[in-house]
Amino acid sequence: MGDPAGIGPEIIVQAFREQPGLMRQVVVAGDVATLRHAARLVAELSPKQAVHPHMWAELSDLRDFSQVPPGCVAVIQACSLKQPVALGRISVDAGQAAADCIRFAAQAALTGQARAVVTAPIHKEALAAAGVAFPGHTELLQSIAASHQGVAVAALPVRMMLSCPGLRTVLVSIHVSLRQALDAVTQAQVLQTVRLTHAHFQLYGMAHPRIAVAGLNPHAGEGGLFGREEIDAIAPAVAQARAEGINCTGPHAPDTVFMRARQGAFDVVVAMYHDQGLIPVKLLGLEHGVNTTLGLPFVRTSPDHGTAFDLAGTGRASAASLLAALDAALCTATLA
C-alpha cells in the first residue's frame, strides 16, 4: 500500500479502475479502511469510473485469493492503524503502517505465497520517525531477505535498476549522501554492480546484455586530469568483468552515455550514484518509470516516483507508473 498519507492508496484504486484484467492477479497488502477511504475519494472525483464498495474482497489468508470473484479488489489487512492518518503529512503511524506492509509482502514472496512484490511509494522521513532503521524499500527488503536466508546483509548485495521506455540504469550506490556515494566508487563496488546487472539480464533471457559503465567525473576523467576514479576503480572493474566473459564497456563519458543507450548502443547503463542514473530516467519517462531491485530472491518492482504529499487527496495522481511496475513484475515473475 505504501505510506497511507501519500498517493499510494489512491493510485492502487485507480489501477483497479483502469486495468481490472491486470489487477485480477493482485492482492493489496494494506489497511482496509484506508483503501476504502481512497475508493470513496476516487468515487467522488471520478464517479463514472469509480471502484465501488461492493467490489471489495477482504482476505484473512492469502490462500483464499483463488476464491475472489472477478472484478473485486482483493485486500488483506497487513498493518494496524488505530485511526486514519492525515493526508499529506509525515507521521509515525503512517511510517509504521508502510513498514508493516512491506514486511508482510516480502514474507509472502519469500515463502512462496506470492509471485512478486510491487511496492507503492513510502516516505523516508515517516519511516525513520517510526524507528525503522533503513533509508528506503531497497535496504529494508534486503535485510528481510537476508534474515530469511540466515545470512549477513553484506552476503546478499542488491542494486536498484530504474527503467523507462528506451533507457535502463543500474546504480552503484543508492540512498547515501553524495560524499558517501563518491567514496563508494571502488573497483569492488563497480564490479559487483556489473555482475549483478549481468546476472539479472541473463536470468530473464538475455544471454549477453550490452552493459555500458558510466564514468564518475566530467568526460570520464580525461585521463586523470579531472579525477582518478576512472583509472583507479572503474576501468579495472570493467577489465575484470570482461575477463569473466561479461559484455561491458567503459568508463564512458557520463554526459553522453545515457543518450547513446537510448539510441540503442547499450541495453543498460551502470551509473556511479543515485542522481546520475535517476535524472535521465525521470526526465525521459517518469510517468512510466519502474524501479526493480536486483539481487533479491524474489521479484520486486515499484513506481519511479514518491508519495507526492502535495497531490494526496486531490485525485490528480496518475497510476501509470504503478501499472508499469505491476506489468513488469508479472512479466518478470513469469520468466523467472
XYZ file of C-alpha atoms in Angstrom, residues 46-333:
288
model
C -14.497 10.364 -10.881
C -17.986 8.976 -10.223
C -18.388 7.351 -13.634
C -15.245 5.259 -13.287
C -15.013 4.583 -9.564
C -14.381 1.343 -7.728
C -17.493 0.855 -5.606
C -17.622 -0.553 -2.058
C -19.406 -3.770 -3.024
C -16.411 -4.730 -5.194
C -14.080 -5.395 -2.243
C -12.898 -8.811 -1.067
C -11.257 -8.721 2.353
C -8.997 -11.752 2.819
C -7.924 -13.235 6.133
C -5.404 -15.530 4.444
C -3.579 -15.327 1.106
C -4.647 -18.906 0.394
C -8.191 -17.589 -0.071
C -7.166 -15.492 -3.070
C -8.296 -18.121 -5.591
C -11.865 -17.667 -4.317
C -12.005 -13.916 -5.025
C -14.748 -13.213 -7.613
C -13.790 -11.385 -10.811
C -13.989 -7.615 -10.539
C -13.229 -7.487 -6.815
C -10.361 -5.653 -5.194
C -8.597 -8.240 -3.016
C -7.177 -6.746 0.196
C -5.504 -8.320 3.207
C -5.020 -6.422 6.469
C -1.227 -6.207 6.682
C -0.805 -3.409 9.212
C -2.505 -1.825 12.204
C -3.849 1.709 12.051
C -5.935 2.719 15.047
C -7.215 5.806 13.273
C -6.934 7.326 9.785
C -3.773 9.323 9.137
C -3.850 12.890 7.855
C -3.179 13.003 4.134
C -0.025 14.751 3.040
C 1.657 14.721 6.454
C 4.575 12.812 7.910
C 3.545 10.660 10.868
C 4.859 7.812 12.967
C 1.667 5.807 12.381
C 1.942 6.135 8.604
C 5.610 5.140 8.609
C 4.929 2.098 10.787
C 2.000 1.001 8.625
C 4.112 1.275 5.484
C 6.913 -0.794 7.035
C 4.475 -3.450 8.252
C 3.004 -3.821 4.756
C 6.477 -4.176 3.247
C 7.378 -6.889 5.743
C 4.130 -8.764 5.114
C 4.577 -8.699 1.336
C 8.234 -9.714 1.500
C 7.467 -12.686 3.729
C 4.677 -13.734 1.371
C 7.134 -13.741 -1.534
C 9.902 -15.473 0.427
C 7.555 -18.270 1.492
C 6.140 -18.801 -1.980
C 2.691 -17.336 -1.291
C 3.234 -14.521 -3.806
C 4.955 -14.462 -7.195
C 6.216 -10.903 -6.898
C 6.078 -7.779 -4.760
C 5.146 -4.330 -6.058
C 5.607 -1.534 -3.544
C 3.706 1.733 -3.615
C 5.679 4.825 -2.527
C 6.838 5.343 1.054
C 8.095 8.472 2.786
C 11.589 8.012 4.161
C 11.128 10.582 6.943
C 7.965 8.818 8.122
C 9.823 5.507 8.056
C 12.613 6.999 10.169
C 10.092 8.593 12.566
C 8.629 5.134 13.148
C 12.052 3.866 14.189
C 12.693 1.848 11.035
C 16.461 1.933 10.632
C 16.545 1.707 6.854
C 16.561 4.610 4.391
C 14.141 3.018 1.923
C 12.400 -0.007 0.472
C 15.522 -1.486 -1.071
C 17.555 -1.702 2.105
C 14.612 -2.944 4.199
C 13.798 -5.673 1.688
C 17.471 -6.654 1.535
C 17.538 -7.044 5.324
C 14.327 -9.094 5.403
C 15.570 -11.420 2.667
C 18.991 -11.846 4.279
C 17.379 -12.683 7.613
C 15.103 -15.216 5.935
C 18.113 -16.890 4.322
C 20.122 -16.771 7.539
C 22.962 -14.750 6.049
C 24.530 -11.376 6.752
C 23.143 -8.424 4.801
C 26.516 -8.000 3.092
C 26.196 -11.533 1.728
C 23.060 -10.525 -0.207
C 24.094 -7.494 -2.288
C 21.291 -5.675 -4.087
C 21.081 -2.825 -6.566
C 18.401 -0.517 -7.937
C 17.587 -0.631 -11.648
C 15.492 2.216 -12.999
C 13.725 1.759 -16.316
C 11.624 3.828 -18.656
C 10.847 3.281 -22.344
C 14.230 3.411 -24.069
C 16.550 3.501 -21.057
C 17.605 1.280 -18.136
C 20.156 2.242 -15.490
C 21.620 0.366 -12.507
C 23.127 2.256 -9.578
C 26.418 1.525 -7.826
C 25.200 3.269 -4.644
C 21.665 4.024 -3.545
C 20.370 6.106 -0.622
C 23.505 7.750 0.729
C 24.875 11.285 0.661
C 26.774 12.399 -2.407
C 30.012 12.407 -0.370
C 29.396 8.780 0.666
C 28.444 7.917 -2.915
C 31.783 9.196 -4.174
C 33.589 7.083 -1.602
C 31.575 4.056 -2.772
C 33.078 4.194 -6.259
C 35.575 1.400 -5.725
C 36.677 -1.395 -8.007
C 34.874 -3.942 -5.834
C 31.583 -1.999 -5.767
C 31.564 -1.296 -9.505
C 32.446 -4.903 -10.332
C 29.727 -6.220 -8.044
C 27.181 -3.928 -9.726
C 28.196 -5.110 -13.196
C 27.970 -8.754 -12.091
C 24.502 -8.280 -10.593
C 23.339 -6.479 -13.737
C 24.670 -9.221 -15.994
C 23.127 -11.965 -13.843
C 19.728 -10.241 -13.813
C 19.529 -9.929 -17.574
C 20.752 -13.499 -18.046
C 18.124 -14.780 -15.612
C 15.406 -13.211 -17.722
C 16.558 -14.375 -21.127
C 19.281 -12.028 -22.389
C 22.476 -14.089 -22.679
C 24.906 -11.252 -23.409
C 23.462 -7.886 -22.330
C 25.425 -4.878 -23.533
C 26.414 -3.088 -20.330
C 27.833 0.436 -20.506
C 29.657 1.625 -17.398
C 29.498 5.381 -16.866
C 32.420 7.397 -15.618
C 32.183 9.479 -12.476
C 33.977 12.656 -13.475
C 33.415 15.069 -16.388
C 34.456 13.454 -19.679
C 35.188 10.254 -17.696
C 38.173 11.951 -16.094
C 40.099 12.946 -19.239
C 42.940 10.545 -18.482
C 43.210 11.669 -14.875
C 43.025 15.422 -15.459
C 39.595 15.653 -13.768
C 39.947 12.835 -11.235
C 41.422 9.362 -10.968
C 38.361 7.264 -10.125
C 38.085 6.073 -13.711
C 41.745 4.959 -13.753
C 41.933 3.510 -10.241
C 38.492 1.921 -9.831
C 36.132 1.912 -12.812
C 38.411 0.792 -15.655
C 39.913 -2.071 -13.594
C 36.386 -3.241 -12.704
C 35.390 -3.218 -16.375
C 38.539 -5.141 -17.302
C 37.841 -7.779 -14.642
C 34.218 -8.134 -15.750
C 35.293 -8.557 -19.366
C 37.800 -11.221 -18.269
C 34.827 -13.049 -16.735
C 33.013 -13.019 -20.068
C 30.660 -10.115 -19.317
C 29.878 -7.861 -22.261
C 30.617 -4.498 -20.684
C 32.491 -1.395 -21.811
C 33.627 1.828 -20.213
C 34.151 4.036 -18.455
C 32.068 6.160 -20.812
C 31.609 9.916 -20.554
C 28.561 10.278 -18.289
C 27.159 13.250 -20.179
C 26.590 11.179 -23.345
C 26.322 7.534 -22.310
C 22.603 7.710 -21.454
C 21.817 9.295 -24.813
C 23.775 6.543 -26.565
C 21.902 3.873 -24.632
C 18.587 5.421 -25.599
C 19.718 5.366 -29.228
C 20.281 1.611 -28.955
C 24.040 1.296 -28.404
C 23.619 -0.399 -25.000
C 20.994 -2.434 -23.156
C 21.708 -0.883 -19.755
C 23.950 1.723 -18.175
C 25.686 1.258 -14.814
C 25.636 4.664 -13.129
C 28.003 5.640 -10.338
C 25.474 7.220 -7.968
C 21.756 7.785 -7.377
C 21.055 11.017 -9.217
C 23.427 10.284 -12.099
C 21.174 7.357 -13.023
C 17.776 8.665 -11.945
C 17.790 12.095 -13.561
C 17.867 10.809 -17.171
C 15.251 8.115 -16.466
C 12.867 10.535 -14.793
C 13.424 13.170 -17.457
C 12.600 10.710 -20.227
C 9.683 8.859 -18.667
C 8.693 9.474 -15.048
C 5.074 8.606 -15.793
C 6.094 5.125 -16.955
C 9.228 4.629 -14.868
C 9.826 1.393 -12.960
C 12.233 0.619 -10.134
C 13.405 -3.017 -9.999
C 15.571 -4.445 -7.218
C 18.371 -6.667 -8.489
C 19.778 -9.369 -6.230
C 16.723 -10.239 -4.138
C 15.492 -13.853 -4.103
C 12.105 -12.641 -5.359
C 10.815 -10.169 -7.940
C 10.288 -6.650 -6.624
C 9.304 -3.543 -8.565
C 7.861 -0.161 -7.698
C 6.737 3.053 -9.388
C 9.507 5.531 -10.099
C 8.033 8.348 -8.006
C 7.446 9.278 -4.403
C 4.488 9.753 -2.092
C 3.561 13.114 -3.674
C 2.068 14.517 -0.479
C 1.030 17.640 -2.381
C -1.263 15.516 -4.580
C -2.669 13.226 -1.890
C -6.432 13.560 -1.705
C -6.749 15.626 -4.887
C -7.430 12.788 -7.320
C -4.797 14.161 -9.695
C -2.170 11.451 -9.156
C -1.587 9.095 -12.091
C -1.477 5.313 -11.753
C 0.630 4.936 -14.933
C 3.943 4.229 -13.195
C 2.295 1.799 -10.763
C 0.676 -0.053 -13.662
C 4.032 -0.195 -15.446
C 5.617 -1.630 -12.284
C 2.842 -4.224 -11.949
C 3.192 -5.225 -15.579
C 6.983 -5.503 -15.241
C 6.650 -7.600 -12.081
C 4.211 -10.032 -13.677
C 6.289 -10.352 -16.839
C 9.483 -10.899 -14.842
C 7.850 -13.412 -12.497
